[in-house]
Amino acid sequence: MVDFKELWRYKDLLYFLTLRGIKARYAQSILGVAWAIIVPLFTTLVFTVVFGNLAEVDSDGMPYILFSYLALWPWNYFSGTLTESANSLIQNANMITKVYFPRMVLPLSAILSKLLDFTIAFVVLLVMLIYFGQMPGWGVLWLPLLLIQLLMCSLGIGMFLSALAVKYRDVKHALTFLVQLLLYAAPVVYSTSAVPDKFQSFYILNPMVGVIEGFRAAFLDRPMPWEWIWPGSIVAVILFIFGMFYFRRMERIFADVA
């Protein structure tokens, strides 16, 4: 079982590693944290030109740039935390072999360090909402629930992949391809209405589908798509529990194979 009391005792280490992750990301960078604005914004512009203008993908009646950004905002956090947490054990192999601490602190710090980028991207979203004259609805009150689902999904998969990557280094190489593949398995560049009915019973099991559609509904003053959210939330809980217990099971061999 996971010893949450032990994790709490090492909260200072978690804070230090989170801060170190933020500093390392922007160390010796001219633009610094501005990259947290540039990357999602330019990606959104590319998606708008390619999918919104050239391919004319349906955006459910909203400006495609806003439609795309509201999906890229949570998606970039998910994909970033997935990569960071999956590589966290390998990147800190020296710490693992020299000193004892709860190994779960490493993927947790990777998850928390990306929250700065997530917050900065939120400020950009507010500017876009003002520009388009769009007021969020009461659905924003459900954002904490969507964030919990996003965190559980990210951390569950991240812990599983990080434990797997210690033993099988192929995970590190396959991760880039996996993230690109998952991008098109979520409604980032297209609407969920474009998914054929015969596939939707499987499609809704993707936790990111409910998160993305929930974010769009919250900030565009639309009814919350609970039919997309609750199946994904159940899967997110399962992924979190499975990832946590798999991580704990493999923890005993980390120092031997890291």
PDB file of C-alpha atoms in Angstrom:
ATOM      1  CA  MET A   1       0.000   0.000   0.000  1.00  0.00           C
ATOM      2  CA  VAL A   2       1.027   3.587  -0.529  1.00  0.00           C
ATOM      3  CA  ASP A   3       2.249   5.267   2.657  1.00  0.00           C
ATOM      4  CA  PHE A   4       0.741   8.747   2.357  1.00  0.00           C
ATOM      5  CA  LYS A   5       2.106   9.756   5.769  1.00  0.00           C
ATOM      6  CA  GLU A   6       5.607   9.075   4.514  1.00  0.00           C
ATOM      7  CA  LEU A   7       4.945  11.157   1.419  1.00  0.00           C
ATOM      8  CA  TRP A   8       3.821  14.013   3.649  1.00  0.00           C
ATOM      9  CA  ARG A   9       7.009  13.774   5.696  1.00  0.00           C
ATOM     10  CA  TYR A  10       8.997  14.307   2.492  1.00  0.00           C
ATOM     11  CA  LYS A  11       6.939  17.318   1.369  1.00  0.00           C
ATOM     12  CA  ASP A  12      10.034  19.539   1.544  1.00  0.00           C
ATOM     13  CA  LEU A  13      11.835  17.280  -0.912  1.00  0.00           C
ATOM     14  CA  LEU A  14       8.780  17.363  -3.169  1.00  0.00           C
ATOM     15  CA  TYR A  15       8.815  21.171  -3.038  1.00  0.00           C
ATOM     16  CA  PHE A  16      12.549  21.298  -3.831  1.00  0.00           C
ATOM     17  CA  LEU A  17      12.280  18.889  -6.780  1.00  0.00           C
ATOM     18  CA  THR A  18       9.275  20.768  -8.157  1.00  0.00           C
ATOM     19  CA  LEU A  19      11.152  24.060  -7.959  1.00  0.00           C
ATOM     20  CA  ARG A  20      14.225  22.467  -9.501  1.00  0.00           C
ATOM     21  CA  GLY A  21      12.124  21.144 -12.384  1.00  0.00           C
ATOM     22  CA  ILE A  22      10.770  24.619 -13.105  1.00  0.00           C
ATOM     23  CA  LYS A  23      14.223  26.238 -12.962  1.00  0.00           C
ATOM     24  CA  ALA A  24      15.847  23.540 -15.092  1.00  0.00           C
ATOM     25  CA  ARG A  25      13.230  23.938 -17.803  1.00  0.00           C
ATOM     26  CA  TYR A  26      13.971  27.610 -18.318  1.00  0.00           C
ATOM     27  CA  ALA A  27      17.617  27.786 -17.233  1.00  0.00           C
ATOM     28  CA  GLN A  28      19.880  29.707 -19.654  1.00  0.00           C
ATOM     29  CA  SER A  29      16.827  30.521 -21.776  1.00  0.00           C
ATOM     30  CA  ILE A  30      16.518  33.983 -23.322  1.00  0.00           C
ATOM     31  CA  LEU A  31      12.719  33.975 -23.377  1.00  0.00           C
ATOM     32  CA  GLY A  32      12.298  32.061 -20.099  1.00  0.00           C
ATOM     33  CA  VAL A  33       8.697  31.356 -19.109  1.00  0.00           C
ATOM     34  CA  ALA A  34       7.537  33.114 -22.292  1.00  0.00           C
ATOM     35  CA  TRP A  35       7.915  29.701 -23.938  1.00  0.00           C
ATOM     36  CA  ALA A  36       4.830  28.651 -21.966  1.00  0.00           C
ATOM     37  CA  ILE A  37       2.929  31.223 -24.055  1.00  0.00           C
ATOM     38  CA  ILE A  38       4.710  30.812 -27.381  1.00  0.00           C
ATOM     39  CA  VAL A  39       4.418  27.034 -27.757  1.00  0.00           C
ATOM     40  CA  PRO A  40       0.632  26.612 -27.253  1.00  0.00           C
ATOM     41  CA  LEU A  41      -0.172  29.857 -29.074  1.00  0.00           C
ATOM     42  CA  PHE A  42       1.819  29.037 -32.197  1.00  0.00           C
ATOM     43  CA  THR A  43       0.575  25.443 -32.161  1.00  0.00           C
ATOM     44  CA  THR A  44      -2.970  26.804 -32.054  1.00  0.00           C
ATOM     45  CA  LEU A  45      -2.236  29.128 -34.992  1.00  0.00           C
ATOM     46  CA  VAL A  46      -0.855  26.219 -37.042  1.00  0.00           C
ATOM     47  CA  PHE A  47      -3.893  24.063 -36.227  1.00  0.00           C
ATOM     48  CA  THR A  48      -6.190  26.969 -37.139  1.00  0.00           C
ATOM     49  CA  VAL A  49      -4.556  27.418 -40.551  1.00  0.00           C
ATOM     50  CA  VAL A  50      -4.270  23.716 -41.392  1.00  0.00           C
ATOM     51  CA  PHE A  51      -7.429  22.236 -39.870  1.00  0.00           C
ATOM     52  CA  GLY A  52      -9.643  25.297 -39.505  1.00  0.00           C
ATOM     53  CA  ASN A  53      -8.995  27.047 -42.825  1.00  0.00           C
ATOM     54  CA  LEU A  54      -7.556  24.462 -45.223  1.00  0.00           C
ATOM     55  CA  ALA A  55      -9.311  21.279 -44.045  1.00  0.00           C
ATOM     56  CA  GLU A  56     -12.356  23.254 -42.805  1.00  0.00           C
ATOM     57  CA  VAL A  57     -12.869  21.012 -39.785  1.00  0.00           C
ATOM     58  CA  ASP A  58     -16.147  21.692 -37.978  1.00  0.00           C
ATOM     59  CA  SER A  59     -15.641  23.654 -34.753  1.00  0.00           C
ATOM     60  CA  ASP A  60     -19.225  23.484 -33.452  1.00  0.00           C
ATOM     61  CA  GLY A  61     -19.978  27.055 -34.515  1.00  0.00           C
ATOM     62  CA  MET A  62     -17.182  28.716 -32.516  1.00  0.00           C
ATOM     63  CA  PRO A  63     -13.985  30.424 -33.788  1.00  0.00           C
ATOM     64  CA  TYR A  64     -11.569  27.615 -34.562  1.00  0.00           C
ATOM     65  CA  ILE A  65      -8.663  29.318 -32.809  1.00  0.00           C
ATOM     66  CA  LEU A  66     -10.648  29.375 -29.564  1.00  0.00           C
ATOM     67  CA  PHE A  67     -11.983  25.870 -30.179  1.00  0.00           C
ATOM     68  CA  SER A  68      -8.444  24.563 -30.649  1.00  0.00           C
ATOM     69  CA  TYR A  69      -6.817  26.476 -27.786  1.00  0.00           C
ATOM     70  CA  LEU A  70      -9.371  25.280 -25.238  1.00  0.00           C
ATOM     71  CA  ALA A  71      -8.347  21.726 -26.154  1.00  0.00           C
ATOM     72  CA  LEU A  72      -4.604  22.362 -26.363  1.00  0.00           C
ATOM     73  CA  TRP A  73      -4.558  23.974 -22.923  1.00  0.00           C
ATOM     74  CA  PRO A  74      -5.360  20.767 -20.967  1.00  0.00           C
ATOM     75  CA  TRP A  75      -3.789  18.547 -23.634  1.00  0.00           C
ATOM     76  CA  ASN A  76      -0.364  20.230 -23.421  1.00  0.00           C
ATOM     77  CA  TYR A  77      -0.419  19.762 -19.667  1.00  0.00           C
ATOM     78  CA  PHE A  78      -1.340  16.082 -20.028  1.00  0.00           C
ATOM     79  CA  SER A  79       1.291  15.347 -22.688  1.00  0.00           C
ATOM     80  CA  GLY A  80       3.961  17.371 -20.870  1.00  0.00           C
ATOM     81  CA  THR A  81       3.383  15.669 -17.533  1.00  0.00           C
ATOM     82  CA  LEU A  82       3.278  12.287 -19.240  1.00  0.00           C
ATOM     83  CA  THR A  83       6.737  12.829 -20.724  1.00  0.00           C
ATOM     84  CA  GLU A  84       8.237  14.432 -17.610  1.00  0.00           C
ATOM     85  CA  SER A  85       6.913  11.850 -15.156  1.00  0.00           C
ATOM     86  CA  ALA A  86       7.798   8.886 -17.392  1.00  0.00           C
ATOM     87  CA  ASN A  87      11.435  10.030 -17.546  1.00  0.00           C
ATOM     88  CA  SER A  88      11.647  11.203 -13.924  1.00  0.00           C
ATOM     89  CA  LEU A  89      13.175   8.016 -12.505  1.00  0.00           C
ATOM     90  CA  ILE A  90      15.774   7.642 -15.239  1.00  0.00           C
ATOM     91  CA  GLN A  91      16.831  11.286 -14.989  1.00  0.00           C
ATOM     92  CA  ASN A  92      17.264  10.960 -11.222  1.00  0.00           C
ATOM     93  CA  ALA A  93      18.963   7.555 -11.182  1.00  0.00           C
ATOM     94  CA  ASN A  94      21.859   8.906  -9.080  1.00  0.00           C
ATOM     95  CA  MET A  95      19.489   9.950  -6.315  1.00  0.00           C
ATOM     96  CA  ILE A  96      17.703   6.601  -6.336  1.00  0.00           C
ATOM     97  CA  THR A  97      20.895   4.595  -5.918  1.00  0.00           C
ATOM     98  CA  LYS A  98      22.433   6.773  -3.176  1.00  0.00           C
ATOM     99  CA  VAL A  99      19.708   7.806  -0.752  1.00  0.00           C
ATOM    100  CA  TYR A 100      16.318   6.602   0.365  1.00  0.00           C
ATOM    101  CA  PHE A 101      13.155   8.630  -0.152  1.00  0.00           C
ATOM    102  CA  PRO A 102       9.676   7.746  -1.413  1.00  0.00           C
ATOM    103  CA  ARG A 103      10.241   7.228  -5.133  1.00  0.00           C
ATOM    104  CA  MET A 104       6.734   8.468  -5.862  1.00  0.00           C
ATOM    105  CA  VAL A 105       8.012  11.970  -5.088  1.00  0.00           C
ATOM    106  CA  LEU A 106       9.745  12.031  -8.490  1.00  0.00           C
ATOM    107  CA  PRO A 107       6.702  11.635 -10.782  1.00  0.00           C
ATOM    108  CA  LEU A 108       4.708  13.851  -8.397  1.00  0.00           C
ATOM    109  CA  SER A 109       7.250  16.659  -8.722  1.00  0.00           C
ATOM    110  CA  ALA A 110       7.117  16.332 -12.521  1.00  0.00           C
ATOM    111  CA  ILE A 111       3.338  16.715 -12.408  1.00  0.00           C
ATOM    112  CA  LEU A 112       3.478  19.767 -10.114  1.00  0.00           C
ATOM    113  CA  SER A 113       6.281  21.545 -12.003  1.00  0.00           C
ATOM    114  CA  LYS A 114       4.120  21.713 -15.135  1.00  0.00           C
ATOM    115  CA  LEU A 115       1.394  23.612 -13.280  1.00  0.00           C
ATOM    116  CA  LEU A 116       3.270  26.868 -13.913  1.00  0.00           C
ATOM    117  CA  ASP A 117       2.910  26.411 -17.678  1.00  0.00           C
ATOM    118  CA  PHE A 118      -0.730  25.482 -17.169  1.00  0.00           C
ATOM    119  CA  THR A 119      -1.378  28.686 -15.206  1.00  0.00           C
ATOM    120  CA  ILE A 120       0.396  30.913 -17.739  1.00  0.00           C
ATOM    121  CA  ALA A 121      -1.591  29.325 -20.565  1.00  0.00           C
ATOM    122  CA  PHE A 122      -4.756  30.141 -18.601  1.00  0.00           C
ATOM    123  CA  VAL A 123      -3.853  33.849 -18.669  1.00  0.00           C
ATOM    124  CA  VAL A 124      -3.560  33.660 -22.474  1.00  0.00           C
ATOM    125  CA  LEU A 125      -6.987  32.031 -22.591  1.00  0.00           C
ATOM    126  CA  LEU A 126      -8.503  34.916 -20.616  1.00  0.00           C
ATOM    127  CA  VAL A 127      -7.089  37.382 -23.168  1.00  0.00           C
ATOM    128  CA  MET A 128      -8.601  35.351 -26.023  1.00  0.00           C
ATOM    129  CA  LEU A 129     -11.993  35.188 -24.295  1.00  0.00           C
ATOM    130  CA  ILE A 130     -11.991  38.972 -23.878  1.00  0.00           C
ATOM    131  CA  TYR A 131     -10.998  39.468 -27.514  1.00  0.00           C
ATOM    132  CA  PHE A 132     -13.827  37.278 -28.803  1.00  0.00           C
ATOM    133  CA  GLY A 133     -16.292  38.703 -26.267  1.00  0.00           C
ATOM    134  CA  GLN A 134     -16.968  35.291 -24.772  1.00  0.00           C
ATOM    135  CA  MET A 135     -18.085  35.036 -21.152  1.00  0.00           C
ATOM    136  CA  PRO A 136     -17.628  31.739 -19.271  1.00  0.00           C
ATOM    137  CA  GLY A 137     -20.775  30.144 -17.882  1.00  0.00           C
ATOM    138  CA  TRP A 138     -21.561  28.559 -14.546  1.00  0.00           C
ATOM    139  CA  GLY A 139     -19.802  25.449 -15.827  1.00  0.00           C
ATOM    140  CA  VAL A 140     -16.487  26.912 -14.618  1.00  0.00           C
ATOM    141  CA  LEU A 141     -17.557  25.809 -11.138  1.00  0.00           C
ATOM    142  CA  TRP A 142     -16.932  22.238 -12.307  1.00  0.00           C
ATOM    143  CA  LEU A 143     -13.341  22.997 -13.330  1.00  0.00           C
ATOM    144  CA  PRO A 144     -11.838  21.575 -10.076  1.00  0.00           C
ATOM    145  CA  LEU A 145     -13.499  18.243 -10.874  1.00  0.00           C
ATOM    146  CA  LEU A 146     -12.100  18.306 -14.417  1.00  0.00           C
ATOM    147  CA  LEU A 147      -8.654  19.212 -13.077  1.00  0.00           C
ATOM    148  CA  ILE A 148      -8.741  16.277 -10.657  1.00  0.00           C
ATOM    149  CA  GLN A 149      -9.650  13.968 -13.540  1.00  0.00           C
ATOM    150  CA  LEU A 150      -6.798  15.442 -15.604  1.00  0.00           C
ATOM    151  CA  LEU A 151      -4.303  15.025 -12.754  1.00  0.00           C
ATOM    152  CA  MET A 152      -5.359  11.464 -11.940  1.00  0.00           C
ATOM    153  CA  CYS A 153      -5.110  10.423 -15.586  1.00  0.00           C
ATOM    154  CA  SER A 154      -1.698  12.099 -16.017  1.00  0.00           C
ATOM    155  CA  LEU A 155      -0.263  10.754 -12.771  1.00  0.00           C
ATOM    156  CA  GLY A 156      -1.668   7.247 -13.216  1.00  0.00           C
ATOM    157  CA  ILE A 157      -0.193   6.775 -16.684  1.00  0.00           C
ATOM    158  CA  GLY A 158       2.966   8.657 -15.692  1.00  0.00           C
ATOM    159  CA  MET A 159       3.669   6.407 -12.698  1.00  0.00           C
ATOM    160  CA  PHE A 160       3.067   3.292 -14.776  1.00  0.00           C
ATOM    161  CA  LEU A 161       5.377   4.444 -17.596  1.00  0.00           C
ATOM    162  CA  SER A 162       8.070   5.692 -15.201  1.00  0.00           C
ATOM    163  CA  ALA A 163       8.209   2.318 -13.450  1.00  0.00           C
ATOM    164  CA  LEU A 164       8.216   0.557 -16.806  1.00  0.00           C
ATOM    165  CA  ALA A 165      10.933   2.827 -18.239  1.00  0.00           C
ATOM    166  CA  VAL A 166      13.387   1.877 -15.493  1.00  0.00           C
ATOM    167  CA  LYS A 167      13.347  -1.739 -16.606  1.00  0.00           C
ATOM    168  CA  TYR A 168      12.647  -1.259 -20.313  1.00  0.00           C
ATOM    169  CA  ARG A 169      14.411   1.724 -21.861  1.00  0.00           C
ATOM    170  CA  ASP A 170      12.356   1.321 -25.036  1.00  0.00           C
ATOM    171  CA  VAL A 171       9.597   3.241 -23.251  1.00  0.00           C
ATOM    172  CA  LYS A 172      11.609   6.454 -23.513  1.00  0.00           C
ATOM    173  CA  HIS A 173      11.924   6.093 -27.286  1.00  0.00           C
ATOM    174  CA  ALA A 174       8.312   5.042 -27.815  1.00  0.00           C
ATOM    175  CA  LEU A 175       6.913   7.855 -25.686  1.00  0.00           C
ATOM    176  CA  THR A 176       7.191  10.543 -28.373  1.00  0.00           C
ATOM    177  CA  PHE A 177       5.255   8.401 -30.829  1.00  0.00           C
ATOM    178  CA  LEU A 178       2.696   7.514 -28.152  1.00  0.00           C
ATOM    179  CA  VAL A 179       2.000  11.160 -27.306  1.00  0.00           C
ATOM    180  CA  GLN A 180       1.539  12.045 -30.986  1.00  0.00           C
ATOM    181  CA  LEU A 181      -0.822   9.110 -31.406  1.00  0.00           C
ATOM    182  CA  LEU A 182      -2.862  10.055 -28.343  1.00  0.00           C
ATOM    183  CA  LEU A 183      -3.237  13.607 -29.690  1.00  0.00           C
ATOM    184  CA  TYR A 184      -5.470  12.346 -32.479  1.00  0.00           C
ATOM    185  CA  ALA A 185      -7.328  10.018 -30.133  1.00  0.00           C
ATOM    186  CA  ALA A 186      -8.676  13.098 -28.307  1.00  0.00           C
ATOM    187  CA  PRO A 187     -10.895  15.873 -29.728  1.00  0.00           C
ATOM    188  CA  VAL A 188      -8.122  18.448 -29.994  1.00  0.00           C
ATOM    189  CA  VAL A 189      -8.327  19.327 -33.698  1.00  0.00           C
ATOM    190  CA  TYR A 190     -11.840  18.009 -34.308  1.00  0.00           C
ATOM    191  CA  SER A 191     -15.181  17.887 -32.541  1.00  0.00           C
ATOM    192  CA  THR A 192     -16.570  14.820 -30.791  1.00  0.00           C
ATOM    193  CA  SER A 193     -19.595  15.102 -33.092  1.00  0.00           C
ATOM    194  CA  ALA A 194     -17.297  14.017 -35.948  1.00  0.00           C
ATOM    195  CA  VAL A 195     -16.767  10.600 -34.325  1.00  0.00           C
ATOM    196  CA  PRO A 196     -19.082   7.959 -35.868  1.00  0.00           C
ATOM    197  CA  ASP A 197     -21.770   6.644 -33.515  1.00  0.00           C
ATOM    198  CA  LYS A 198     -20.482   3.069 -33.732  1.00  0.00           C
ATOM    199  CA  PHE A 199     -17.155   4.136 -32.184  1.00  0.00           C
ATOM    200  CA  GLN A 200     -18.442   6.500 -29.513  1.00  0.00           C
ATOM    201  CA  SER A 201     -19.054   3.790 -26.903  1.00  0.00           C
ATOM    202  CA  PHE A 202     -15.283   3.164 -26.925  1.00  0.00           C
ATOM    203  CA  TYR A 203     -14.288   6.763 -27.573  1.00  0.00           C
ATOM    204  CA  ILE A 204     -15.870   8.084 -24.376  1.00  0.00           C
ATOM    205  CA  LEU A 205     -13.598   5.798 -22.321  1.00  0.00           C
ATOM    206  CA  ASN A 206     -10.700   8.140 -23.139  1.00  0.00           C
ATOM    207  CA  PRO A 207     -10.481  10.386 -20.029  1.00  0.00           C
ATOM    208  CA  MET A 208      -9.151  13.310 -22.073  1.00  0.00           C
ATOM    209  CA  VAL A 209     -12.324  13.400 -24.177  1.00  0.00           C
ATOM    210  CA  GLY A 210     -14.454  14.390 -21.198  1.00  0.00           C
ATOM    211  CA  VAL A 211     -11.799  16.805 -19.897  1.00  0.00           C
ATOM    212  CA  ILE A 212     -11.442  18.661 -23.208  1.00  0.00           C
ATOM    213  CA  GLU A 213     -15.159  18.831 -23.896  1.00  0.00           C
ATOM    214  CA  GLY A 214     -15.721  19.909 -20.295  1.00  0.00           C
ATOM    215  CA  PHE A 215     -13.207  22.752 -20.631  1.00  0.00           C
ATOM    216  CA  ARG A 216     -14.876  23.912 -23.842  1.00  0.00           C
ATOM    217  CA  ALA A 217     -18.323  23.806 -22.278  1.00  0.00           C
ATOM    218  CA  ALA A 218     -17.171  25.669 -19.159  1.00  0.00           C
ATOM    219  CA  PHE A 219     -15.583  28.603 -20.962  1.00  0.00           C
ATOM    220  CA  LEU A 220     -18.019  28.814 -23.865  1.00  0.00           C
ATOM    221  CA  ASP A 221     -21.130  28.790 -21.643  1.00  0.00           C
ATOM    222  CA  ARG A 222     -22.499  25.485 -22.910  1.00  0.00           C
ATOM    223  CA  PRO A 223     -24.134  22.572 -21.055  1.00  0.00           C
ATOM    224  CA  MET A 224     -21.585  20.320 -19.406  1.00  0.00           C
ATOM    225  CA  PRO A 225     -21.238  17.078 -21.425  1.00  0.00           C
ATOM    226  CA  TRP A 226     -21.625  14.676 -18.520  1.00  0.00           C
ATOM    227  CA  GLU A 227     -22.189  11.793 -20.938  1.00  0.00           C
ATOM    228  CA  TRP A 228     -18.542  12.312 -21.997  1.00  0.00           C
ATOM    229  CA  ILE A 229     -17.158  13.178 -18.563  1.00  0.00           C
ATOM    230  CA  TRP A 230     -18.339  10.446 -16.178  1.00  0.00           C
ATOM    231  CA  PRO A 231     -17.106   7.394 -18.204  1.00  0.00           C
ATOM    232  CA  GLY A 232     -13.692   9.041 -18.566  1.00  0.00           C
ATOM    233  CA  SER A 233     -13.573   9.885 -14.859  1.00  0.00           C
ATOM    234  CA  ILE A 234     -14.103   6.223 -13.958  1.00  0.00           C
ATOM    235  CA  VAL A 235     -11.280   5.209 -16.306  1.00  0.00           C
ATOM    236  CA  ALA A 236      -9.057   7.965 -14.828  1.00  0.00           C
ATOM    237  CA  VAL A 237      -9.599   6.582 -11.312  1.00  0.00           C
ATOM    238  CA  ILE A 238      -8.782   3.054 -12.517  1.00  0.00           C
ATOM    239  CA  LEU A 239      -5.622   4.296 -14.279  1.00  0.00           C
ATOM    240  CA  PHE A 240      -4.535   6.177 -11.164  1.00  0.00           C
ATOM    241  CA  ILE A 241      -5.027   3.208  -8.829  1.00  0.00           C
ATOM    242  CA  PHE A 242      -3.391   0.770 -11.243  1.00  0.00           C
ATOM    243  CA  GLY A 243      -0.433   3.094 -11.900  1.00  0.00           C
ATOM    244  CA  MET A 244       0.053   3.731  -8.187  1.00  0.00           C
ATOM    245  CA  PHE A 245       0.073   0.063  -7.207  1.00  0.00           C
ATOM    246  CA  TYR A 246       2.236  -0.956 -10.166  1.00  0.00           C
ATOM    247  CA  PHE A 247       4.722   1.757  -9.182  1.00  0.00           C
ATOM    248  CA  ARG A 248       4.801   0.489  -5.606  1.00  0.00           C
ATOM    249  CA  ARG A 249       5.276  -3.086  -6.762  1.00  0.00           C
ATOM    250  CA  MET A 250       8.241  -2.168  -8.972  1.00  0.00           C
ATOM    251  CA  GLU A 251       9.750   0.256  -6.448  1.00  0.00           C
ATOM    252  CA  ARG A 252      11.829  -2.427  -4.772  1.00  0.00           C
ATOM    253  CA  ILE A 253      13.949  -2.990  -7.911  1.00  0.00           C
ATOM    254  CA  PHE A 254      14.465   0.657  -8.934  1.00  0.00           C
ATOM    255  CA  ALA A 255      17.849   0.962  -7.222  1.00  0.00           C
ATOM    256  CA  ASP A 256      19.051  -2.314  -8.803  1.00  0.00           C
ATOM    257  CA  VAL A 257      18.249  -1.522 -12.441  1.00  0.00           C
ATOM    258  CA  ALA A 258      18.324   2.303 -12.541  1.00  0.00           C
TER     259      ALA A 258
END
